[in-house]
Every structure is written in C-alpha cells, then in structure tokens.
C-alpha cells in the first residue's frame, strides 16, 4: 500500500456489540474504557458483553447455520465472492483502519498499515479456496461406494489478542468463513476497536445475518461464557499459554468443543561462527523487538557462537542505542517503535528486567522507562544470560533481548529445544547443510532461515508443545474449521 | 450492426498485420454477411510469437519471478472486465458464430467464473515434501510447463478460449492462442482485456488463422512446450502425430463425442426427461462435443417418449439468435450445414423414421430444422458418426446390461447420462459407461471445479477442476543430500 496517509485523530466509529447484522448495546448496559497507550488518555468506552450477550450471539449464529439457511445452501464460489468483497472493502478503508489501530494499540502507523495489507492478502487467499475444498472418493471392497465430505464445523468462538488486533481477527474470520461456518468473535478488551469494524464489513459484503457476531468483553466473563457454551462447536484462541490451558479444560468440562490454540513462544535464534555480524546483528534484534516485543514468535533467545559472541554483544548494544531515537509517537513518520499496550504489560516487563539484573545477567543497555507519558520502554539488551534465568524461560513480551553463548551446534540445538514452548526457531547461516540439519533437529512449528517474521497466507503456522495446538494459514489451517464426514453406500 | 474493434494479430501487447499481409473474412452465419476482414497468421507470424513467448518465459525475465498471488490478482481483474463488457462480448459472439444471444451472455458469465476459479489456484499450487530413504531431503516443485499453444473451436468461442487462457496463465506459463478461423473476433477482444488487466507484454498472444497453416505451425514448432486443442477427433490425431514428429510437446485434447443418454422406465417424470434429452441433443444447434446424440429409451416408455420428443421439436422456436424468444439459430457455416444434411439424408436412406424436421431452411445463412429420428439402428451412420447438428436419434432398449453394451459400442467416450430413480441402476450405469462425465438425472451440468474430458478417442486429459492444472505444469523433483536424516 503506497502513499497512504494516517488520520491522526481517527473517529471511533463503532463501540457496540454486533449480533445478527446489528450493532447493539450489551444486555447489562455496562461499558469499559479504552486507553491510548501513547498518551495514557481514555479515548472512549465500549459496550461490555457477558454471558447474556454471548447467549444471544450464539443463538443467532446457530440459526444462521440451520440446514436450509442461505449460508448453508450458498454455492461455495459465491461464498468466495463475498470474502473477496470483504478484502476490497478493507483495502479501500485501509488508511482509516490502520489509523484506528495505531491509536488503540500504539504500533507505528506503517506497521498498522502493513497489518491491514497482510489481512487483505489473507482474505483473498481464502476467498479463492472456498470452491476447492474437496473430499475424496474411496476405493471400497465388495460393491460399496464411499466418499468424504468436508463440512463446516459449525458455530466457532474466536478469541483474539491485543498485539495484532485487526490481523489476528482477520486470520480467524477468513478461515472461519471460507470453511462455511458462523462465528462469535471476542476481540481483546485492550484493543477492540478495529475488530468491531468487521460488522460493517460483513453487512457491506453481503454476509447473511447471524454469521458474523462480535462480543466485546473480558476473558473471565465473555470469554469464559463462550468456551463453556454447549452450542459452540469449536473455539480458536490466540493468546497466552495460561489462558490456553484454561480453554482446553473448559472444552473438557463442557461439550468437547474442538480447540485450536496459538499461544506464546520463547523462540531461539542460532547464530553460527561464520555469521556476517554486520548483517546479522540488526536482523537478530529486529526479530526480537518486532511490534515492541509483543509478538508470539519474537526471537527472544539469541544463541551466539563463542567465537563471535563479544563482538555480537557490543554491536547489539550499539544498534539498540541507535533505535532510541526511533521510539515515539506512532503517528509520526520514521518512528520504528511505539509504546507497550498498557500498564499491566509495562509493569510485567519491568519486573522481568529486574529479575534479569538480580539473577546475574549483564544489562548492556536500556532497562527502564522512556518518556514521561505513554508506556514507552528503552530498548534493552542482556548478555551472559543463562538458561535457568527467568528472562531465559518466561515470555517477556517487551523490547528485551537475551544473548546466550554456545560452543557447539549440538549444544545450541539441545538448549534451544529445552523449552516448554516450540513456536519458532531461527537459523542465520549461509551453510546449506547446516540450515537443513537445524531445520530437522529444532522442535518448533516454524523454522526461519536468514530472516524473521517469515509468513504468508499459504504457509501453515502454529506451535509444538505448549506453544499451541493446530495450524493456521494455508490449506492445512482450514482443516481445523472443517468436520470430515464419510458417506458409505451399500449397493 | 456490431462494431468490431480488433482485427489484427495480437502479440507483445500490440496489434500487427500478418507478415504476408493476407486477411480472411469473418462472417455472420445468421445471414451469411461479412462482418470484417481479419489478419491471417501463418508460420512466419507463429515464429515471431513463439520467439517472443520464449524470451518472456526465460529464467530471469519478470514473468518467471512474479508472485503467484499477483498473477491471481491480474486474473481477477480480467474476470471483472469480462463482466464489465458482457453486453458487447455477447453481441460480438452471437454475430460471429450464430449462438443465441442469451447463451452468449451465459457463456460470458460462466467464463468470468472460470477465470475466478483459476485465479484462486495461483498461490495454492503446491508440491510435496517426500520421506524418501537415505540421507536426503526430497521435495517436488510444480513449475509452469512453458510456452503453451491453445487451439480453440468455433462452437463456444469465448468459453473454450477462456478455459485454456485462465489455467495456462494461472500456472505461470505464456499463452499463444489460435482461435478457430470461423470465429476469431471475441478472442481478439479478450486479448485487449488482457492488456487492461495488467498482463505484461509477451505473456499473451492471439493469432487468428487456419488449421493447416497457423495451427500446424504451432503443433510442429520445436519451441512450443505444450499444445492444448479442442476440436474434431480427426484434427486431434494430426496434433498427436505432430508432437511425435517435432519435440514431443505435451498434448491435451478435447475431441468429439457420440454421448449416450439412457432413460429407464422407472424414472418418474417422463416429460422432464424428454425435455432434458432434447435439449441435450439440440443445445447450441447440436454443436456441442458432449451433446446427448444417442437417446436410449426403455421399451415400456418408448412410444410415449417419441411422441413427446416430436411435440418438443415442433415447439422449438427457430429465429434470429439476437431475438430473446429464439431457441434455435443457424449452424456455423456452409461446410457444417452440408455435412449435417448429408448425414440426415443417410438416416432417411438407411431406414430411420423421421419424427420431425429433416430439412434445411431456405433462407440466407446456414439453417437446419430441429430434427428427430426414431427407430434408429446401431449400425446406421447417424448412430455412429458425429453429426454436430440439431439431430436427436432415439433408440429402443430392453435391459440394463444390453444398453450399457450398446452405449459403450463406440470409439468415443466424452459424456453419458442415465435417468432413473433407482440407486443401484444409477451407480451401475455411471460406473459402467466409458465416458469422462456421467450425468445422473440431468445433462450438461458442470462448473469450473468439476473435471471434464474424454475416454478413448474423445480426448486425452481433463479440463476444469484441480486436475486440469497438471496439464500446464511440469513436476520437478529436487533431492538434496543432507549430513544425517531425521524423521
């Protein structure tokens, strides 16, 4: 998207819940406040949904998924056309959506615009997939005929996070709709404003009523009501590992709704002794600080070969200090990093930084607050980090880089794998054999070679171990929103 | 009078006279009048276009490294342009090939849907990661096959042209089309739309001309990697031979048919079956490769069925293809008309009963009456040879085993249909008929995602659907040695 300018004080268009193609207040009438993390100002209040609203939304979704409903009987190519229309609408309104995202979340406008562009690409990928979801005919013995059908799983609860609000909601919406389902989206309470626009997008694109529903609210209330609901067939959650466990339990306690989880990570980056440091130092730090560190797949454990370790640390501190000038008002041109999303995150990161100092890591630079107003943090680099420290094991979700030393590749692999997480592992090398070997050995859903944030609409993404269950994006991503039915006929 | 915008050869995103300077006339079959002169491509023009196509497809050229999803966006734009210009395209189609205007409009709409279908495939064409024995990393890559020649017929000019153009471009190839000499005008207009949709120069070429000259030049060219042809079985065989004589270019063929439509007595709506059966034989004035040209009717319902078919044929409205009320227009040209009449005469001579029609119309243009034969014998010429005219032949049968044998007693194998309420009969007949598509209780149904093609001499390969992509891809297996393999 070129030459797109920000609206510096965008109008907050939608603050109500969206049920059955209508924006409505919550049953209780309660609201909650939304903060701009760059200024700490309260910018609006949003309707707060709870169990009563979730019940209304799920009923609307269930009706819209009845056997003879317009959505169930629509040609798959027509469903694709509707999703293409949604992409067109979002592309048309990219400047507004990105501006609203920057005000609500604090990410620089250029990043928000990038998120909207990627969202459009994802919608278009899935729009083109609708009429290509094919079952098989089966080779059956003894005069029987068999085939499989891929059917929509039903009513989906989608619970999305605050770090890439519009993009994460789009990721769920596009897969859910391409597979022919209905959904109730609970966007993050910290940053719901852009997700709320999906109601207008759905109406303009021609989605039948009841297919798209949006209930704003909090996890323990609205979120829990969704995950406990007996009439929800599936829950797709992106967020913290702790809440992921809760959702998995809730499925067991209710109706065994299918669960996919995209959770956190403590992704390792391995840098060998032949690395070109000039190239690799900026990449390594950018890959750690991406989105102010608020990224599930940030590269937060940097394993550096002992031969280049000292120089790597020195250059990393230098690069971090250069970044200070690029932290500020996310609406300003040339800004690379905005604030953290809220005080809770801000305090948590500072607490983990303290633990790093206390447990004996060396603070190379940063470590504290930047600016008087807004949740801005200094870019922070720790060296001499050992694997048992809290900063080496816990997800920090801030601009804090951990640099660890290793002697042999085998050692680096074992230490990288010694984690409850397994989202990404990255390798910076020009040695082809080394790249392929590491790709096999590292226990992570994504292996990135020579870059970070490598993903596209058609590349499946998800976690090993406690980084999640299931995959999103690509054709594989769609499978978790479908139910396979096998039809067998005796002739 | 429809204005014709483009009459020259198209390549390099521009319009050119033929090297020879020759032209040929484009005709309106409804009244035989000339629409315009069109540049006539020959082997010299084919050489230029192929040379350009080869350069466009070279490693290092932009088209070889364009994002797959961007190809998809261009195709989506092309589909939008079809819809924007639907009225003009449909009018031009009808003027150049005599197709009913309502059918031309339908073909444009269907074609836009086909383009959109293939647009969605661009970034979903995947290879595989294969667990082979030994310390190896093995993957397959699906690469575009290269320079693709597409020779398209006059019976569904827009639809057939689009059916080749869309997947060829979706898979990342370069395209050289030779539309039928009877009906080149809409292909040339579509070429202009390709420019508007953003396809770079060299990716699309359209060379109107004749089979024995331009067509043969493409089929024999040593730098064309793939040829896809829809047309007669006779020419299909020539193209296979040309591939063998030249560079073994990959070949897909969609050829003729003599498709059986089998109606069992247990089907509970005889009127509906009779209507579908006649439409299956008569649609597009019988100029349809998968037309239901052999209607097999079970003896219990035979007489009633024949009488219903007579009534339907009599009611069929013959008139100008531009007229909304018309259901039947002209044949494409004199050559076809003469061939059809010759076969109709043979039917009369060999003892088939003329239930309705059997005559040509005495007026400007190339008109043949809707014709129904009953009591047709399997050995008659009208039972064996493709007529490609508005002629329905009705045969009587007793049992399922008998009719399946008779239905399969042909070198063709394109389509087939069965009308029955009984699930066992439906499954047995569908599985037993040697045809690429079998319809149950319907005829000519099909969408962008249902594969279509011939058994036996009705063709090689399938079009539409995911399978069709294989026509335009080449699989490359890459095997890399690794120090140690792990599962």
GROMACS .gro file of C-alpha atoms in nm, chain B residues 151-155 164 180-182 211 228-240 251-257 288-289 336 339 386-388 412 414 457-460:
model
   43
  642UNK     CA    1  -0.617  -2.407  -3.048
  643UNK     CA    2  -0.982  -2.334  -2.980
  644UNK     CA    3  -1.306  -2.418  -3.166
  645UNK     CA    4  -1.595  -2.218  -3.308
  646UNK     CA    5  -1.879  -2.373  -3.109
  655UNK     CA    6  -0.739  -2.256  -2.189
  671UNK     CA    7  -1.099  -2.104  -3.498
  672UNK     CA    8  -1.100  -1.926  -3.833
  673UNK     CA    9  -1.481  -1.929  -3.830
  702UNK     CA   10  -0.552  -2.500  -3.906
  719UNK     CA   11  -0.397  -2.795  -2.594
  720UNK     CA   12  -0.661  -2.849  -2.860
  721UNK     CA   13  -1.039  -2.861  -2.859
  722UNK     CA   14  -1.196  -2.966  -3.187
  723UNK     CA   15  -1.255  -3.266  -3.406
  724UNK     CA   16  -1.111  -3.610  -3.339
  725UNK     CA   17  -0.965  -3.606  -3.689
  726UNK     CA   18  -0.753  -3.297  -3.620
  727UNK     CA   19  -0.673  -3.423  -3.270
  728UNK     CA   20  -0.498  -3.720  -3.427
  729UNK     CA   21  -0.295  -3.489  -3.650
  730UNK     CA   22  -0.179  -3.294  -3.348
  731UNK     CA   23  -0.068  -3.611  -3.167
  742UNK     CA   24  -0.069  -3.273  -2.562
  743UNK     CA   25  -0.418  -3.242  -2.422
  744UNK     CA   26  -0.713  -3.299  -2.648
  745UNK     CA   27  -1.085  -3.240  -2.611
  746UNK     CA   28  -1.244  -3.401  -2.913
  747UNK     CA   29  -1.575  -3.525  -3.040
  748UNK     CA   30  -1.837  -3.747  -2.886
  779UNK     CA   31  -2.161  -2.940  -2.865
  780UNK     CA   32  -1.889  -3.201  -2.821
  827UNK     CA   33  -2.109  -2.787  -4.148
  830UNK     CA   34  -2.226  -3.228  -4.370
  877UNK     CA   35  -2.070  -3.725  -3.501
  878UNK     CA   36  -2.327  -3.508  -3.680
  879UNK     CA   37  -2.269  -3.179  -3.489
  903UNK     CA   38  -1.592  -4.201  -2.844
  905UNK     CA   39  -1.696  -3.798  -2.371
  948UNK     CA   40  -1.096  -4.114  -2.881
  949UNK     CA   41  -1.289  -3.832  -2.723
  950UNK     CA   42  -0.967  -3.693  -2.588
  951UNK     CA   43  -0.669  -3.705  -2.360
   0.00000   0.00000   0.00000
